[in-house]
PDB file of C-alpha atoms in Angstrom:
ATOM      1  CA  MET A   1      -3.672   0.793 -94.234  1.00 82.00           C
ATOM      2  CA  PHE A   2      -3.305   4.225 -92.631  1.00 84.00           C
ATOM      3  CA  ILE A   3      -5.209   6.002 -95.392  1.00 88.00           C
ATOM      4  CA  ALA A   4      -7.819   3.231 -95.483  1.00 85.00           C
ATOM      5  CA  GLY A   5      -8.403   3.714 -91.742  1.00 84.00           C
ATOM      6  CA  ILE A   6      -8.858   7.462 -92.137  1.00 89.00           C
ATOM      7  CA  LEU A   7     -11.162   7.126 -95.168  1.00 88.00           C
ATOM      8  CA  ALA A   8     -13.256   4.454 -93.421  1.00 87.00           C
ATOM      9  CA  GLY A   9     -13.622   6.726 -90.387  1.00 86.00           C
ATOM     10  CA  ILE A  10     -14.604   9.710 -92.556  1.00 88.00           C
ATOM     11  CA  ALA A  11     -17.185   7.819 -94.606  1.00 88.00           C
ATOM     12  CA  GLY A  12     -18.683   5.953 -91.665  1.00 85.00           C
ATOM     13  CA  GLY A  13     -18.625   8.936 -89.313  1.00 85.00           C
ATOM     14  CA  PHE A  14     -20.240  11.324 -91.764  1.00 85.00           C
ATOM     15  CA  GLY A  15     -22.946   8.849 -92.801  1.00 85.00           C
ATOM     16  CA  SER A  16     -23.714   7.711 -89.271  1.00 86.00           C
ATOM     17  CA  GLY A  17     -23.589  11.304 -87.998  1.00 83.00           C
ATOM     18  CA  ILE A  18     -26.420  12.217 -90.369  1.00 84.00           C
ATOM     19  CA  VAL A  19     -28.476   9.248 -89.110  1.00 85.00           C
ATOM     20  CA  TYR A  20     -27.808  10.242 -85.473  1.00 81.00           C
ATOM     21  CA  ARG A  21     -28.507  13.925 -86.108  1.00 79.00           C
ATOM     22  CA  PHE A  22     -32.072  13.117 -87.079  1.00 80.00           C
ATOM     23  CA  GLY A  23     -32.668  10.822 -84.098  1.00 79.00           C
ATOM     24  CA  GLY A  24     -31.924   7.438 -85.667  1.00 83.00           C
ATOM     25  CA  THR A  25     -29.532   4.647 -84.794  1.00 84.00           C
ATOM     26  CA  THR A  26     -27.964   1.817 -86.766  1.00 85.00           C
ATOM     27  CA  GLY A  27     -28.825  -0.806 -84.153  1.00 85.00           C
ATOM     28  CA  GLY A  28     -25.358  -1.378 -82.678  1.00 85.00           C
ATOM     29  CA  THR A  29     -23.486   0.253 -79.819  1.00 86.00           C
ATOM     30  CA  ASP A  30     -24.957   3.540 -80.954  1.00 87.00           C
ATOM     31  CA  VAL A  31     -28.185   2.545 -79.180  1.00 90.00           C
ATOM     32  CA  VAL A  32     -26.264   2.636 -75.875  1.00 90.00           C
ATOM     33  CA  ALA A  33     -24.632   5.910 -76.934  1.00 87.00           C
ATOM     34  CA  ARG A  34     -28.039   7.427 -77.797  1.00 86.00           C
ATOM     35  CA  ILE A  35     -29.459   6.438 -74.391  1.00 89.00           C
ATOM     36  CA  LEU A  36     -26.463   7.958 -72.581  1.00 87.00           C
ATOM     37  CA  GLU A  37     -26.794  11.133 -74.648  1.00 82.00           C
ATOM     38  CA  LYS A  38     -30.494  11.495 -73.812  1.00 80.00           C
ATOM     39  CA  ARG A  39     -30.217  10.577 -70.127  1.00 82.00           C
ATOM     40  CA  ARG A  40     -26.778  11.920 -69.170  1.00 79.00           C
ATOM     41  CA  GLY A  41     -25.973  14.502 -71.864  1.00 72.00           C
ATOM     42  CA  ILE A  42     -22.808  12.646 -72.950  1.00 80.00           C
ATOM     43  CA  ALA A  43     -21.992  13.267 -76.608  1.00 78.00           C
ATOM     44  CA  MET A  44     -22.585  10.217 -78.797  1.00 82.00           C
ATOM     45  CA  GLY A  45     -19.149  10.522 -80.415  1.00 83.00           C
ATOM     46  CA  HIS A  46     -17.398  10.207 -77.045  1.00 85.00           C
ATOM     47  CA  THR A  47     -19.431   7.183 -75.993  1.00 88.00           C
ATOM     48  CA  LEU A  48     -18.960   5.447 -79.348  1.00 87.00           C
ATOM     49  CA  PHE A  49     -15.193   5.907 -79.197  1.00 88.00           C
ATOM     50  CA  ALA A  50     -15.013   4.638 -75.609  1.00 90.00           C
ATOM     51  CA  LEU A  51     -17.067   1.544 -76.448  1.00 90.00           C
ATOM     52  CA  ASP A  52     -15.004   0.887 -79.594  1.00 86.00           C
ATOM     53  CA  ALA A  53     -11.769   1.239 -77.621  1.00 88.00           C
ATOM     54  CA  VAL A  54     -12.958  -1.347 -75.079  1.00 90.00           C
ATOM     55  CA  VAL A  55     -13.980  -3.791 -77.828  1.00 89.00           C
ATOM     56  CA  LEU A  56     -10.700  -3.259 -79.690  1.00 86.00           C
ATOM     57  CA  THR A  57      -8.654  -3.812 -76.540  1.00 87.00           C
ATOM     58  CA  ILE A  58     -10.437  -7.113 -75.989  1.00 90.00           C
ATOM     59  CA  SER A  59      -9.829  -7.997 -79.653  1.00 87.00           C
ATOM     60  CA  LEU A  60      -6.082  -8.118 -78.985  1.00 84.00           C
ATOM     61  CA  CYS A  61      -6.714 -11.746 -78.032  1.00 86.00           C
ATOM     62  CA  TYR A  62      -7.092 -12.636 -81.712  1.00 87.00           C
ATOM     63  CA  ILE A  63      -5.642  -9.792 -83.856  1.00 86.00           C
ATOM     64  CA  ASP A  64      -2.243  -8.163 -83.854  1.00 89.00           C
ATOM     65  CA  VAL A  65      -1.545  -4.716 -82.376  1.00 88.00           C
ATOM     66  CA  LEU A  66      -0.914  -3.081 -85.777  1.00 88.00           C
ATOM     67  CA  HIS A  67      -4.369  -3.965 -87.132  1.00 86.00           C
ATOM     68  CA  MET A  68      -5.960  -2.952 -83.833  1.00 87.00           C
ATOM     69  CA  MET A  69      -4.248   0.444 -83.997  1.00 88.00           C
ATOM     70  CA  TYR A  70      -5.483   1.078 -87.559  1.00 86.00           C
ATOM     71  CA  THR A  71      -8.980   0.144 -86.482  1.00 87.00           C
ATOM     72  CA  LEU A  72      -8.664   2.421 -83.443  1.00 87.00           C
ATOM     73  CA  LEU A  73      -7.618   5.245 -85.782  1.00 90.00           C
ATOM     74  CA  ALA A  74     -10.731   4.637 -87.907  1.00 89.00           C
ATOM     75  CA  ALA A  75     -12.870   4.588 -84.735  1.00 88.00           C
ATOM     76  CA  TYR A  76     -11.376   7.902 -83.584  1.00 89.00           C
ATOM     77  CA  VAL A  77     -11.983   9.606 -86.946  1.00 91.00           C
ATOM     78  CA  PHE A  78     -15.486   8.078 -86.969  1.00 88.00           C
ATOM     79  CA  SER A  79     -16.300   9.504 -83.520  1.00 87.00           C
ATOM     80  CA  ARG A  80     -14.961  12.974 -84.407  1.00 85.00           C
ATOM     81  CA  LEU A  81     -17.012  13.074 -87.626  1.00 86.00           C
ATOM     82  CA  VAL A  82     -20.116  11.923 -85.740  1.00 83.00           C
ATOM     83  CA  SER A  83     -19.678  14.806 -83.273  1.00 79.00           C
ATOM     84  CA  LEU A  84     -19.041  17.338 -86.037  1.00 80.00           C
ATOM     85  CA  THR A  85     -22.012  16.132 -88.068  1.00 78.00           C
ATOM     86  CA  GLN A  86     -24.350  16.140 -85.083  1.00 73.00           C
ATOM     87  CA  VAL A  87     -23.608  19.533 -83.564  1.00 64.00           C
ATOM     88  CA  GLY A  88     -21.372  21.200 -86.146  1.00 63.00           C
ATOM     89  CA  ALA A  89     -17.885  22.572 -85.758  1.00 59.00           C
ATOM     90  CA  TYR A  90     -18.949  25.566 -83.723  1.00 59.00           C
ATOM     91  CA  ALA A  91     -17.444  26.764 -80.483  1.00 67.00           C
ATOM     92  CA  ALA A  92     -20.824  27.227 -78.822  1.00 84.00           C
ATOM     93  CA  HIS A  93     -24.575  27.568 -79.311  1.00 89.00           C
ATOM     94  CA  GLY A  94     -26.699  30.598 -78.542  1.00 93.00           C
ATOM     95  CA  LEU A  95     -30.212  30.004 -77.233  1.00 95.00           C
ATOM     96  CA  LEU A  96     -32.899  32.628 -77.794  1.00 96.00           C
ATOM     97  CA  ILE A  97     -35.863  31.593 -75.639  1.00 96.00           C
ATOM     98  CA  VAL A  98     -39.305  33.182 -75.660  1.00 95.00           C
ATOM     99  CA  SER A  99     -41.463  31.933 -72.798  1.00 95.00           C
ATOM    100  CA  SER A 100     -43.934  33.051 -70.186  1.00 93.00           C
ATOM    101  CA  LYS A 101     -41.579  31.380 -67.670  1.00 96.00           C
ATOM    102  CA  ASN A 102     -38.395  33.295 -68.499  1.00 95.00           C
ATOM    103  CA  GLN A 103     -37.201  33.668 -64.922  1.00 96.00           C
ATOM    104  CA  GLU A 104     -37.550  29.935 -64.168  1.00 97.00           C
ATOM    105  CA  ILE A 105     -35.766  28.976 -67.402  1.00 97.00           C
ATOM    106  CA  ALA A 106     -32.921  31.457 -66.832  1.00 96.00           C
ATOM    107  CA  ASP A 107     -32.492  30.295 -63.228  1.00 96.00           C
ATOM    108  CA  ALA A 108     -32.425  26.615 -64.270  1.00 96.00           C
ATOM    109  CA  LEU A 109     -29.883  27.225 -67.047  1.00 95.00           C
ATOM    110  CA  MET A 110     -27.680  29.181 -64.637  1.00 94.00           C
ATOM    111  CA  ASP A 111     -27.991  26.589 -61.855  1.00 95.00           C
ATOM    112  CA  GLU A 112     -27.846  23.341 -63.839  1.00 94.00           C
ATOM    113  CA  LEU A 113     -25.416  24.316 -66.607  1.00 92.00           C
ATOM    114  CA  GLU A 114     -23.533  27.023 -64.686  1.00 90.00           C
ATOM    115  CA  ARG A 115     -23.953  29.383 -67.630  1.00 90.00           C
ATOM    116  CA  GLY A 116     -24.934  33.008 -67.549  1.00 91.00           C
ATOM    117  CA  ALA A 117     -28.176  34.212 -69.038  1.00 94.00           C
ATOM    118  CA  SER A 118     -29.398  37.617 -70.161  1.00 94.00           C
ATOM    119  CA  TYR A 119     -32.737  39.179 -70.933  1.00 96.00           C
ATOM    120  CA  ILE A 120     -33.272  40.925 -74.241  1.00 96.00           C
ATOM    121  CA  HIS A 121     -36.219  43.264 -74.607  1.00 95.00           C
ATOM    122  CA  MET A 122     -38.425  42.333 -77.549  1.00 93.00           C
ATOM    123  CA  SER A 123     -41.726  43.190 -79.117  1.00 91.00           C
ATOM    124  CA  GLY A 124     -43.878  40.626 -80.911  1.00 85.00           C
ATOM    125  CA  ALA A 125     -44.617  41.659 -84.503  1.00 90.00           C
ATOM    126  CA  TYR A 126     -47.861  39.702 -84.615  1.00 89.00           C
ATOM    127  CA  SER A 127     -49.050  39.984 -81.005  1.00 86.00           C
ATOM    128  CA  LYS A 128     -47.730  43.537 -80.478  1.00 89.00           C
ATOM    129  CA  THR A 129     -46.816  42.554 -76.906  1.00 89.00           C
ATOM    130  CA  GLU A 130     -43.656  43.704 -75.197  1.00 92.00           C
ATOM    131  CA  ARG A 131     -41.717  41.079 -73.253  1.00 91.00           C
ATOM    132  CA  GLU A 132     -38.290  39.769 -72.381  1.00 94.00           C
ATOM    133  CA  MET A 133     -36.420  36.978 -74.153  1.00 95.00           C
ATOM    134  CA  VAL A 134     -33.726  34.825 -72.503  1.00 97.00           C
ATOM    135  CA  TYR A 135     -30.339  34.650 -74.226  1.00 97.00           C
ATOM    136  CA  CYS A 136     -27.840  32.024 -73.105  1.00 95.00           C
ATOM    137  CA  VAL A 137     -24.598  30.798 -74.706  1.00 94.00           C
ATOM    138  CA  ILE A 138     -23.758  27.145 -74.025  1.00 92.00           C
ATOM    139  CA  GLY A 139     -21.045  24.713 -75.032  1.00 85.00           C
ATOM    140  CA  PRO A 140     -21.693  22.292 -77.912  1.00 78.00           C
ATOM    141  CA  ASN A 141     -22.062  19.298 -75.585  1.00 79.00           C
ATOM    142  CA  GLU A 142     -24.656  21.055 -73.410  1.00 88.00           C
ATOM    143  CA  LEU A 143     -27.306  21.490 -76.105  1.00 88.00           C
ATOM    144  CA  ASN A 144     -29.363  18.372 -75.347  1.00 87.00           C
ATOM    145  CA  VAL A 145     -29.355  19.097 -71.621  1.00 91.00           C
ATOM    146  CA  ALA A 146     -30.447  22.704 -72.242  1.00 94.00           C
ATOM    147  CA  LYS A 147     -33.308  21.560 -74.487  1.00 93.00           C
ATOM    148  CA  ARG A 148     -34.475  19.163 -71.771  1.00 93.00           C
ATOM    149  CA  ILE A 149     -34.338  21.913 -69.137  1.00 96.00           C
ATOM    150  CA  ILE A 150     -36.384  24.295 -71.300  1.00 96.00           C
ATOM    151  CA  GLY A 151     -38.892  21.593 -72.241  1.00 95.00           C
ATOM    152  CA  ARG A 152     -39.304  20.521 -68.614  1.00 96.00           C
ATOM    153  CA  ILE A 153     -40.090  24.047 -67.440  1.00 97.00           C
ATOM    154  CA  ASP A 154     -42.160  25.251 -70.399  1.00 96.00           C
ATOM    155  CA  PRO A 155     -43.040  22.796 -73.181  1.00 96.00           C
ATOM    156  CA  GLN A 156     -44.631  25.729 -75.059  1.00 96.00           C
ATOM    157  CA  ALA A 157     -41.413  27.809 -75.071  1.00 96.00           C
ATOM    158  CA  PHE A 158     -40.127  28.969 -78.438  1.00 95.00           C
ATOM    159  CA  THR A 159     -36.385  28.372 -78.682  1.00 95.00           C
ATOM    160  CA  SER A 160     -34.101  29.418 -81.500  1.00 94.00           C
ATOM    161  CA  ILE A 161     -30.666  27.789 -81.530  1.00 92.00           C
ATOM    162  CA  ILE A 162     -27.938  29.706 -83.294  1.00 90.00           C
ATOM    163  CA  ASP A 163     -24.364  28.656 -83.972  1.00 83.00           C
ATOM    164  CA  VAL A 164     -21.764  30.777 -82.212  1.00 84.00           C
ATOM    165  CA  HIS A 165     -18.419  30.605 -83.982  1.00 73.00           C
ATOM    166  CA  GLU A 166     -16.466  31.977 -81.063  1.00 72.00           C
ATOM    167  CA  ALA A 167     -17.299  32.547 -77.407  1.00 75.00           C
ATOM    168  CA  ILE A 168     -14.855  34.616 -75.383  1.00 75.00           C
ATOM    169  CA  GLY A 169     -15.157  34.993 -71.641  1.00 75.00           C
ATOM    170  CA  GLU A 170     -15.928  33.168 -68.447  1.00 74.00           C
ATOM    171  CA  GLY A 171     -16.714  29.498 -68.967  1.00 70.00           C
ATOM    172  CA  PHE A 172     -15.394  29.464 -72.533  1.00 69.00           C
ATOM    173  CA  THR A 173     -11.896  30.936 -72.761  1.00 64.00           C
ATOM    174  CA  TYR A 174     -11.173  30.841 -69.046  1.00 61.00           C
ATOM    175  CA  ASP A 175     -12.585  29.008 -66.052  1.00 59.00           C
ATOM    176  CA  SER A 176     -15.631  30.204 -64.177  1.00 56.00           C
ATOM    177  CA  PRO A 177     -15.296  30.966 -60.456  1.00 55.00           C
ATOM    178  CA  SER A 178     -17.215  27.792 -59.644  1.00 53.00           C
ATOM    179  CA  ALA A 179     -14.806  25.582 -61.601  1.00 48.00           C
ATOM    180  CA  LYS A 180     -12.981  23.106 -59.402  1.00 47.00           C
ATOM    181  CA  ASN A 181      -9.196  23.389 -58.984  1.00 44.00           C
ATOM    182  CA  ARG A 182      -9.278  26.948 -60.284  1.00 36.00           C
ATOM    183  CA  ASN A 183      -5.864  28.556 -60.676  1.00 41.00           C
ATOM    184  CA  ILE A 184      -5.947  32.215 -59.724  1.00 33.00           C
ATOM    185  CA  PRO A 185      -3.061  34.246 -61.177  1.00 39.00           C
ATOM    186  CA  ASN A 186      -1.157  36.529 -58.752  1.00 33.00           C
TER     187      ASN A 186
END
């Protein structure tokens, strides 16, 4: 039963993750998860697991604890595979943003996501124009929110999203100064 739970979670999570990655749903609780992801930026995998846990807890009225635990294991593996399939197993994402509204975009990313942003000097190969590009590294669960911020400010912005395998520094490997309950070493 243990192996069956893991294999069911792997198969279902990988398959559903592909559907979710390309904007689809299967018509179940994932519709609620998709809405929460789009409106609140909550990862679908987290919402799906929370909803499954609630349903499984209620199911204790008619199934035994052992079967519920195996099903909960499958739901956990499912949710992890959905998250990995949707955003990948990367530590962070790098955003390279070319826009005529660089300052507004950088300010919004810094204010709303509490992430730093940098300008990189660039020259357009086709247009031959010199300009600045915004570079910002964000956590994997912040990608949808960042895309909404950029799209709200400049729908014409060109954004390249790159996978960052490791991000070291403030906000990634240690807390930022604005983090609540920050422990400052002596």
